[in-house]
Coordinates of C-alpha atoms in Angstrom, one line a residue:
Chain A
M1 CA 80.5 27.8 24.8
D2 CA 79.4 31.2 24.6
A3 CA 76.5 30.2 22.6
G4 CA 75.5 27.9 25.4
R5 CA 75.4 30.5 27.7
K6 CA 73.6 32.9 25.5
I7 CA 70.9 30.1 25.4
L8 CA 70.9 29.9 29.1
L9 CA 70.2 33.4 29.3
L10 CA 67.8 33.6 26.9
L11 CA 65.5 30.8 27.9
A12 CA 66.6 30.3 31.6
V13 CA 64.2 33.2 33.4
P14 CA 61.2 32.3 31.0
V15 CA 61.5 28.5 32.0
L16 CA 61.7 29.6 35.6
L17 CA 58.8 32.0 35.5
I18 CA 56.4 29.3 34.1
A19 CA 57.7 26.4 36.0
A20 CA 56.7 28.5 39.1
W21 CA 53.3 29.1 37.8
W22 CA 53.3 25.6 36.9
A23 CA 53.9 24.9 40.6
A24 CA 52.1 27.8 42.5
T25 CA 48.8 26.7 40.7
A26 CA 49.7 22.8 40.5
G27 CA 46.9 21.9 43.5
S28 CA 44.7 24.6 43.0
T29 CA 41.3 24.7 43.8
N30 CA 40.5 28.7 43.3
F31 CA 38.4 29.0 41.1
F32 CA 40.0 31.7 39.2
W33 CA 43.3 30.6 39.3
P34 CA 43.2 26.9 37.6
P35 CA 46.5 24.8 37.3
L36 CA 48.3 25.6 34.2
A37 CA 48.6 22.1 33.3
Q38 CA 44.6 22.3 32.9
I39 CA 44.9 25.6 31.3
A40 CA 47.9 24.3 28.6
G41 CA 45.5 20.9 28.4
T42 CA 42.6 23.1 27.3
F43 CA 44.5 25.4 24.8
G44 CA 44.7 23.0 22.0
E45 CA 40.9 22.0 22.2
T46 CA 39.6 25.3 22.7
W47 CA 41.4 27.3 19.9
F48 CA 42.2 24.5 17.5
T49 CA 38.7 23.0 16.8
G50 CA 37.3 25.0 14.5
R51 CA 37.8 28.5 16.4
F52 CA 41.3 29.2 14.8
T53 CA 39.7 29.9 11.4
A54 CA 35.9 31.3 12.9
D55 CA 37.4 33.6 15.2
V56 CA 40.8 34.0 15.1
L57 CA 41.5 34.7 11.2
P58 CA 39.0 37.0 10.8
S59 CA 40.2 39.2 13.4
L60 CA 43.7 39.1 11.8
A61 CA 42.1 39.6 8.7
R62 CA 40.2 42.7 10.0
L63 CA 43.5 44.0 11.6
L64 CA 45.6 43.6 8.8
V65 CA 43.2 45.4 6.3
G66 CA 42.7 48.1 9.0
Y67 CA 46.6 48.5 9.7
L68 CA 47.8 48.9 6.3
A69 CA 45.2 51.0 5.1
A70 CA 46.2 53.2 8.2
V71 CA 49.7 53.2 7.3
V72 CA 49.0 53.9 3.2
L73 CA 46.6 56.8 4.7
G74 CA 48.9 58.1 6.9
V75 CA 52.1 58.2 5.0
G76 CA 50.2 59.9 2.1
L77 CA 48.9 62.5 4.2
G78 CA 52.0 62.8 6.1
T79 CA 54.4 63.4 2.9
A80 CA 51.5 66.4 2.0
I81 CA 51.4 67.9 5.3
G82 CA 54.8 67.7 5.9
S83 CA 56.1 68.8 2.7
S84 CA 53.8 72.3 3.0
R85 CA 54.3 74.7 5.9
T86 CA 51.1 76.5 5.3
L87 CA 49.1 73.1 5.9
R88 CA 51.6 72.2 8.6
G89 CA 50.9 75.5 10.3
L90 CA 47.0 74.9 9.6
L91 CA 46.5 71.5 10.5
E92 CA 48.9 71.3 13.8
P93 CA 46.5 71.8 16.2
V94 CA 43.5 69.8 14.8
L95 CA 46.1 66.9 14.4
E96 CA 47.2 66.8 18.1
F97 CA 43.8 67.1 19.3
F98 CA 42.8 64.0 17.2
R99 CA 45.8 62.2 18.2
A100 CA 45.0 62.9 22.0
I101 CA 41.7 61.4 21.7
P102 CA 42.4 58.1 23.0
S103 CA 41.1 55.7 20.0
P104 CA 38.7 53.4 21.7
V105 CA 36.2 56.0 22.5
L106 CA 35.9 56.3 18.9
V107 CA 34.1 52.8 18.9
P108 CA 30.7 54.3 19.8
I109 CA 30.9 57.2 17.6
L110 CA 32.0 54.9 14.8
M111 CA 29.2 52.2 15.3
L112 CA 26.7 55.0 14.7
F113 CA 27.9 55.2 11.3
A114 CA 28.8 51.7 10.2
G115 CA 26.6 49.8 12.6
I116 CA 28.6 46.9 14.2
G117 CA 29.6 45.1 11.2
N118 CA 33.0 44.6 9.9
E119 CA 33.3 47.9 8.3
M120 CA 33.0 49.3 11.9
K121 CA 36.0 47.3 13.2
V122 CA 38.5 48.3 10.1
L123 CA 37.1 51.7 10.3
V124 CA 38.0 52.0 13.9
I125 CA 41.2 50.2 13.4
V126 CA 42.1 52.9 10.5
S127 CA 41.1 55.9 12.9
G128 CA 43.2 54.9 15.9
C129 CA 46.2 53.4 13.7
V130 CA 46.7 56.5 11.1
W131 CA 47.7 59.0 13.9
P132 CA 50.9 58.0 14.9
V133 CA 51.8 56.9 11.2
L134 CA 50.8 60.4 10.4
L135 CA 52.3 62.4 12.7
N136 CA 55.7 60.5 12.7
T137 CA 55.9 60.9 8.7
V138 CA 55.2 64.6 9.1
E139 CA 58.0 64.6 11.2
G140 CA 60.1 62.6 9.0
V141 CA 59.4 64.6 5.9
R142 CA 60.2 67.9 7.7
A143 CA 63.7 66.8 9.1
L144 CA 64.8 65.6 5.8
D145 CA 68.3 66.6 5.6
E146 CA 68.7 69.8 3.6
V147 CA 71.7 68.9 1.4
L148 CA 70.1 66.0 0.3
R149 CA 67.1 68.1 -0.7
D150 CA 69.0 70.7 -2.8
T151 CA 71.1 67.9 -4.3
A152 CA 67.9 66.3 -5.7
R153 CA 67.0 69.8 -6.7
C154 CA 70.2 70.6 -8.5
Y155 CA 70.2 66.7 -10.6
R156 CA 66.7 68.2 -11.4
L157 CA 65.3 65.0 -10.1
R158 CA 61.7 64.3 -11.2
R159 CA 58.9 65.0 -8.8
R160 CA 58.4 61.2 -8.7
S161 CA 61.7 59.9 -8.1
R162 CA 62.3 62.5 -5.6
L163 CA 59.3 61.4 -3.9
I164 CA 60.2 58.0 -4.0
H165 CA 63.7 58.0 -3.4
L166 CA 64.7 61.1 -1.0
V167 CA 61.3 62.2 0.8
L168 CA 59.7 58.5 1.0
R169 CA 63.1 57.0 1.9
G170 CA 64.2 59.8 4.3
A171 CA 61.5 59.5 6.2
S172 CA 61.3 55.7 6.4
P173 CA 63.2 55.1 9.7
Q174 CA 60.4 57.6 11.3
I175 CA 57.7 56.4 9.7
A176 CA 59.2 52.9 11.1
A177 CA 58.8 54.2 14.2
G178 CA 55.0 55.6 13.6
A179 CA 53.9 52.3 12.1
R180 CA 55.3 50.2 15.3
Q181 CA 53.3 52.3 17.1
A182 CA 50.4 51.7 14.9
L183 CA 50.5 48.0 15.3
S184 CA 50.1 47.9 19.1
I185 CA 47.4 50.5 18.9
G186 CA 45.7 48.3 16.1
I187 CA 45.8 45.1 18.2
I188 CA 44.2 46.6 21.0
L189 CA 41.4 48.2 18.9
M190 CA 41.1 44.8 17.4
V191 CA 40.0 43.7 20.8
I192 CA 38.1 46.1 21.6
S193 CA 36.1 46.3 18.8
E194 CA 35.1 43.0 19.3
M195 CA 34.6 43.2 23.3
F196 CA 31.9 46.3 22.5
A197 CA 30.0 44.5 20.1
A198 CA 30.7 41.5 17.4
S199 CA 29.7 37.9 16.8
N200 CA 33.0 36.5 16.2
G201 CA 37.1 37.3 16.7
V202 CA 39.0 36.6 19.9
G203 CA 37.8 39.6 21.7
F204 CA 34.4 38.7 21.3
T205 CA 35.2 34.8 22.5
I206 CA 37.2 35.8 25.4
I207 CA 34.2 37.8 26.9
Q208 CA 32.0 35.2 26.2
F209 CA 34.4 32.9 28.3
Q210 CA 34.2 35.4 30.9
R211 CA 30.7 35.7 31.2
S212 CA 29.5 32.4 31.1
F213 CA 32.6 31.7 33.7
A214 CA 34.7 29.2 31.3
I215 CA 37.9 30.2 33.4
P216 CA 40.4 27.8 32.1
Q217 CA 39.2 29.1 28.6
M218 CA 39.4 32.7 29.3
W219 CA 43.0 32.0 30.5
T220 CA 43.7 30.1 27.3
G221 CA 42.1 33.3 25.6
I222 CA 44.5 35.5 27.3
I223 CA 47.6 33.5 26.6
M224 CA 46.1 33.3 22.6
L225 CA 46.0 37.3 22.5
G226 CA 49.4 37.2 24.0
L227 CA 51.2 35.1 21.7
I228 CA 49.4 37.3 18.6
G229 CA 51.1 40.4 20.2
I230 CA 54.3 38.7 19.9
V231 CA 53.9 36.7 17.0
L232 CA 52.7 40.2 14.8
S233 CA 55.7 41.9 17.1
L234 CA 58.4 39.7 15.7
I235 CA 56.8 40.0 12.1
F236 CA 57.4 43.6 12.1
R237 CA 60.7 43.6 13.2
V238 CA 61.7 40.9 10.3
V239 CA 59.9 43.4 7.8
E240 CA 61.7 46.6 9.4
A241 CA 64.8 44.8 9.8
R242 CA 64.9 44.3 6.2
L243 CA 63.3 47.3 4.8
L244 CA 65.9 49.6 6.4
S245 CA 68.8 47.3 6.4
W246 CA 70.4 50.7 4.6
Y247 CA 69.4 52.8 7.4
T248 CA 70.7 50.5 10.2
G249 CA 74.2 50.0 8.3
L250 CA 74.4 53.7 7.8
R251 CA 74.2 54.6 11.8
M252 CA 76.4 51.6 12.4
S253 CA 79.2 53.1 10.0
Q254 CA 78.5 56.3 11.9
R255 CA 78.9 55.5 15.0
E256 CA 82.3 53.9 14.0
G257 CA 83.5 56.4 12.3
Chain B
M1 CA 35.8 94.3 -16.2
T2 CA 39.5 94.6 -17.5
A3 CA 39.8 97.1 -15.6
A4 CA 38.5 95.3 -12.3
V5 CA 40.9 92.2 -13.2
T6 CA 44.0 94.2 -13.7
A7 CA 43.3 95.9 -10.3
G8 CA 43.1 92.4 -8.7
A9 CA 46.2 91.0 -9.9
P10 CA 48.8 92.7 -8.0
R11 CA 46.5 92.9 -4.7
R12 CA 46.1 89.1 -4.9
G13 CA 50.0 89.1 -5.5
Q14 CA 50.7 91.2 -2.4
G15 CA 47.9 88.9 -0.5
G16 CA 49.8 85.7 -1.2
R17 CA 53.1 87.1 0.2
R18 CA 51.4 88.1 3.7
H19 CA 49.6 84.8 3.4
R20 CA 53.0 83.0 3.4
A21 CA 54.0 85.3 6.3
L22 CA 51.2 84.2 8.6
P23 CA 52.5 83.3 12.1
A24 CA 51.8 79.4 12.9
W25 CA 49.4 80.0 15.9
L26 CA 46.9 82.2 13.5
L27 CA 47.3 79.4 10.9
G28 CA 46.2 77.1 13.7
L29 CA 43.8 79.1 14.9
I30 CA 42.0 79.0 11.3
G31 CA 42.8 75.5 11.3
L32 CA 40.1 74.7 14.2
A33 CA 37.8 77.7 13.4
G34 CA 37.7 75.3 9.6
L35 CA 36.9 72.1 11.8
V36 CA 34.3 73.7 13.8
A37 CA 32.7 74.8 10.6
V38 CA 33.0 71.8 8.9
V39 CA 31.2 70.1 11.7
E40 CA 28.7 72.9 12.1
L41 CA 28.0 73.1 8.9
A42 CA 27.8 69.7 7.7
P43 CA 25.0 68.0 9.5
R44 CA 22.9 71.1 9.1
A45 CA 23.6 71.1 4.9
G46 CA 22.4 67.5 5.0
L47 CA 25.9 66.0 4.2
V48 CA 25.8 63.6 6.8
D49 CA 23.2 62.2 8.9
A50 CA 22.5 64.9 12.0
R51 CA 21.5 61.9 13.9
Y52 CA 25.0 60.6 13.9
L53 CA 26.8 63.9 13.6
P54 CA 25.0 66.8 15.2
P55 CA 25.9 70.1 14.7
F56 CA 28.9 71.4 16.9
S57 CA 26.5 73.8 18.6
Q58 CA 24.4 71.3 19.6
M59 CA 27.4 69.3 21.4
V60 CA 28.6 72.6 23.3
S61 CA 25.0 72.9 24.8
A62 CA 24.9 69.1 25.7
L63 CA 28.7 70.0 27.3
A64 CA 26.9 72.6 28.8
E65 CA 24.3 70.9 30.3
Q66 CA 26.8 68.4 31.3
A67 CA 29.2 70.8 33.1
A68 CA 26.0 71.7 35.2
T69 CA 25.6 68.2 36.7
A70 CA 27.6 66.8 39.7
E71 CA 27.8 63.5 38.2
F72 CA 29.7 64.9 35.0
W73 CA 32.3 66.2 37.6
Q74 CA 32.2 63.5 39.6
A75 CA 33.5 61.2 36.4
L76 CA 36.0 63.8 35.5
L77 CA 37.6 63.5 38.8
E78 CA 37.2 59.6 38.5
T79 CA 38.9 59.4 35.7
L80 CA 41.9 61.8 36.7
R81 CA 42.3 60.2 40.0
G82 CA 42.4 56.4 38.2
W83 CA 45.0 57.9 35.7
A84 CA 47.2 59.7 37.9
I85 CA 47.2 56.6 40.2
G86 CA 48.0 54.0 37.9
L87 CA 50.8 56.4 36.3
S88 CA 52.4 56.9 39.6
I89 CA 52.4 53.4 40.3
A90 CA 54.1 52.8 37.0
M91 CA 56.9 55.3 37.4
V92 CA 57.8 54.4 40.5
A93 CA 57.5 50.6 39.8
G94 CA 59.5 51.4 36.6
V95 CA 62.3 53.3 37.6
A96 CA 63.3 51.3 40.6
L97 CA 62.9 48.2 38.5
G98 CA 64.6 49.7 35.7
I99 CA 67.7 50.8 37.8
L100 CA 67.9 47.8 39.5
I101 CA 67.7 45.7 36.5
G102 CA 69.8 47.8 34.3
G103 CA 72.1 48.2 37.0
I104 CA 73.2 44.5 37.2
P105 CA 74.3 43.1 33.7
L106 CA 73.6 39.3 34.6
V107 CA 70.5 40.2 35.7
R108 CA 69.9 42.5 32.7
A109 CA 70.8 39.9 30.2
A110 CA 68.6 37.2 32.0
L111 CA 65.7 39.3 31.9
N112 CA 66.0 40.1 28.2
S113 CA 64.2 37.7 26.7
T114 CA 61.4 37.8 29.3
I115 CA 60.9 41.5 29.0
E116 CA 60.7 41.4 25.1
F117 CA 58.2 38.4 25.4
L118 CA 55.6 40.4 28.1
R119 CA 56.0 43.7 26.4
P120 CA 53.9 43.1 23.3
I121 CA 51.1 41.5 25.1
P122 CA 48.7 43.7 24.7
S123 CA 47.0 45.0 27.9
V124 CA 43.4 44.7 27.0
A125 CA 44.3 41.2 27.2
L126 CA 43.7 41.3 30.8
I127 CA 40.3 42.5 30.8
P128 CA 38.7 39.6 31.4
L129 CA 40.9 38.7 34.0
A130 CA 40.3 42.3 35.8
V131 CA 36.6 42.1 35.6
L132 CA 36.8 38.7 37.5
L133 CA 38.9 39.7 40.0
F134 CA 37.7 43.2 40.8
G135 CA 34.3 43.6 39.4
T136 CA 33.5 47.0 37.9
D137 CA 35.8 48.6 40.6
M138 CA 38.2 51.2 39.8
R139 CA 40.7 48.5 40.9
S140 CA 40.1 46.3 37.5
T141 CA 41.0 49.6 35.2
L142 CA 43.8 50.4 37.4
L143 CA 45.5 47.2 36.8
L144 CA 44.8 47.8 33.1
V145 CA 46.5 51.4 33.5
V146 CA 49.2 50.3 35.5
Y147 CA 50.1 47.3 33.4
A148 CA 50.4 49.2 30.3
S149 CA 52.3 52.0 31.0
F150 CA 54.8 50.2 33.3
W151 CA 56.4 48.8 30.3
Q152 CA 56.6 52.0 28.6
V153 CA 58.4 53.3 31.4
L154 CA 60.7 50.3 32.1
V155 CA 62.0 50.0 28.8
Q156 CA 62.7 54.1 28.5
V157 CA 64.8 53.6 31.9
L158 CA 66.5 50.1 30.7
Y159 CA 67.9 52.3 27.8
G160 CA 68.5 55.2 29.6
V161 CA 70.7 53.1 32.4
R162 CA 72.4 51.5 29.6
D163 CA 73.5 55.0 28.1
V164 CA 75.7 55.7 31.2
D165 CA 79.1 56.8 30.2
P166 CA 81.8 53.4 31.0
V167 CA 84.6 55.8 32.3
A168 CA 82.2 57.7 34.7
R169 CA 80.9 54.3 36.3
E170 CA 84.4 53.0 36.4
T171 CA 85.6 56.4 38.2
A172 CA 82.5 56.3 40.7
R173 CA 83.7 52.5 41.6
S174 CA 87.4 53.6 42.0
Y175 CA 86.4 56.0 44.2
R176 CA 84.6 53.5 45.9
F177 CA 81.1 55.1 45.6
R178 CA 78.3 53.1 47.7
P179 CA 75.8 51.8 45.2
L180 CA 73.2 54.4 46.3
T181 CA 75.7 57.3 45.6
Q182 CA 76.5 56.0 42.5
V183 CA 72.8 55.7 41.2
R184 CA 72.0 59.4 42.3
T185 CA 75.3 60.8 41.1
V186 CA 76.0 58.6 38.2
I187 CA 73.1 56.7 37.0
W188 CA 70.4 59.0 37.3
P189 CA 71.5 62.3 35.4
T190 CA 72.3 59.8 32.4
A191 CA 68.9 58.0 32.5
L192 CA 66.9 61.3 33.4
P193 CA 65.7 62.1 29.7
Y194 CA 64.8 58.3 29.0
V195 CA 63.0 58.3 32.4
M196 CA 61.1 61.7 31.0
T197 CA 60.2 60.1 28.0
G198 CA 59.1 57.1 29.6
F199 CA 57.2 59.7 31.5
R200 CA 55.8 61.3 28.7
L201 CA 54.8 58.1 26.8
G202 CA 53.3 56.2 29.8
A203 CA 51.0 59.4 30.6
A204 CA 49.3 59.2 27.0
V205 CA 49.1 55.2 27.2
A206 CA 47.7 55.3 30.9
L207 CA 45.1 57.7 29.7
I208 CA 44.3 55.4 26.7
L209 CA 44.1 52.4 29.0
E210 CA 42.0 54.7 32.0
I211 CA 39.2 55.3 29.4
T212 CA 39.4 52.1 27.4
G213 CA 38.6 50.3 30.8
E214 CA 36.0 52.5 31.8
L215 CA 34.2 52.2 28.4
I216 CA 34.7 48.4 28.4
I217 CA 34.4 47.2 31.8
G218 CA 32.2 50.1 33.1
S219 CA 34.5 51.2 35.9
P220 CA 33.1 54.5 36.8
G221 CA 34.6 57.6 35.0
L222 CA 34.1 59.6 31.6
G223 CA 34.4 56.2 29.7
K224 CA 31.6 54.8 31.5
Q225 CA 29.7 58.3 30.9
I226 CA 30.2 57.9 26.8
A227 CA 28.9 54.3 26.8
V228 CA 26.0 55.5 28.9
A229 CA 25.3 58.0 26.6
Q230 CA 25.7 56.0 23.5
T231 CA 23.6 53.1 25.0
S232 CA 20.7 55.8 25.9
G233 CA 21.2 57.6 22.2
A234 CA 22.2 60.7 23.8
V235 CA 24.6 61.1 20.5
A236 CA 25.4 65.3 21.0
S237 CA 26.2 64.4 24.8
M238 CA 28.4 61.4 23.6
Y239 CA 30.2 63.8 21.2
A240 CA 30.5 66.5 24.0
L241 CA 32.1 64.0 26.2
V242 CA 34.5 62.4 23.6
I243 CA 35.5 65.9 23.0
V244 CA 36.3 66.5 27.1
V245 CA 38.4 63.5 26.9
G246 CA 40.4 64.8 23.8
L247 CA 41.0 67.8 25.5
I248 CA 42.3 65.7 28.7
G249 CA 44.6 64.2 26.5
V250 CA 46.0 67.5 25.0
V251 CA 46.6 69.1 28.7
V252 CA 48.2 65.6 29.6
N253 CA 50.3 65.8 26.5
V254 CA 51.3 69.5 27.1
I255 CA 52.2 68.6 30.9
A256 CA 54.1 65.9 30.0
R257 CA 56.1 68.1 27.5
A258 CA 56.8 70.9 30.1
T259 CA 57.6 68.5 32.9
E260 CA 59.8 67.1 30.6
R261 CA 61.4 70.7 29.6
R262 CA 61.7 71.7 33.3
A263 CA 63.4 68.7 34.8
L264 CA 65.8 68.6 31.8
R265 CA 66.7 72.4 31.9
W266 CA 70.2 71.6 32.5
H267 CA 70.5 68.9 29.7
P268 CA 72.3 70.0 26.9
S269 CA 69.8 69.0 24.2
I270 CA 67.0 71.4 26.1
R271 CA 69.8 74.0 26.5
R272 CA 70.9 74.3 22.8
E273 CA 66.7 74.4 21.8
V274 CA 66.3 77.3 24.5
S275 CA 69.2 79.4 23.2
S276 CA 68.9 78.8 19.4

């Protein structure tokens, strides 16, 4: 009974919304709002007859490479900056400035250096994703528990194990928050870099559909991008829950105690 | 030779201590000066191609040139206006819907999955639709700005409403406060810190999408000017415009943080910060 109620609550509104969309556009002759039935019909043939490997996978590969590079870079630099007061003071305003630049404007700049190939797109993604990770890592490292830090020093933990077990572990909830922000920025940049200049990719394909007024196909592209966003955020949540299970457990017991 | 070394050693020690005591703002200034020096010297020394990264002084003179044209100020105004309108719509809609949805547990439970589903949809997915509906009008960018910042605000408001003390809520209900009074006296003060967080996040996201829309769609504003400078090969003015956009971003962040502190003067978290 309870489970049934839960499922009902989970699905009722989405189903209603889709039904409403379906009904509202059922007999639609409006050029811009084709019937949902037609969009659903074209979805399969648009994306799963070669386009998935030709456009979606290259996009995702660029996103993955750029995103991972940004996380590694951000955590590395962030740990260094967060551990040194001088370095932090020196770089804080510079970092504030770079973070405040809306990352899409980097696309035209990086095009100068790296052309319009894969390198440019990966660079764009790296240069946009690195800031949230970097700044959150700095905050996380700075806010480490003093007692833990002193304990580690008393037990003479080596630099390496102190870094792994104390600094990175302690900052990991913050790092995860930064990585989550970076993921949504990464998706935006993946699409934009392809809309700006590309020969393949999801963003490129959608703009092509729009320019050639292939409206139902364009709608399937919008849905495709939405699905990519949802699936990636689900994957992120699963990974985060695994890596931070100790932290959620700790928080829960603190709240109860 | 040896005398010079022994004389130098203690001074260096002293210098090190003084260096550690440098105030943060001075360090920050040195950092900024270092960035400017690198951007000025790297192209001059031939480390990077000056066609791709012109020296800082050239960017400044390009900026001065831009600032003398009415076009630049017009674009700046368009950008700020689009940002402000979009953010306002998102704030009003996000706060109103957030309080409405969060205040009714059943509605909240029913809409939860939908919100979680719609939120991660990247706003740039709407670009083609916006172009078809509004062309290169400022409204197509506005659509993106509102969509992106709305979720930031809504989600924060929902967190805020969930945080309301159940005892306070029950008390208000026992005293038969009217719904609007309940919102004003019980829900709003608890949710306000979250609303301000939503405002801060939304303000930054709105600026990103405003510039993105102008850059990709070509609606009027600084983003469009950047695209124009890029296609016409005016690299120095492109950098100058990017710097302007970055400065706007910094100002937006500073203003958002100041607004947050001001609106929450009474809140314990800020009071503690101020007194300490």
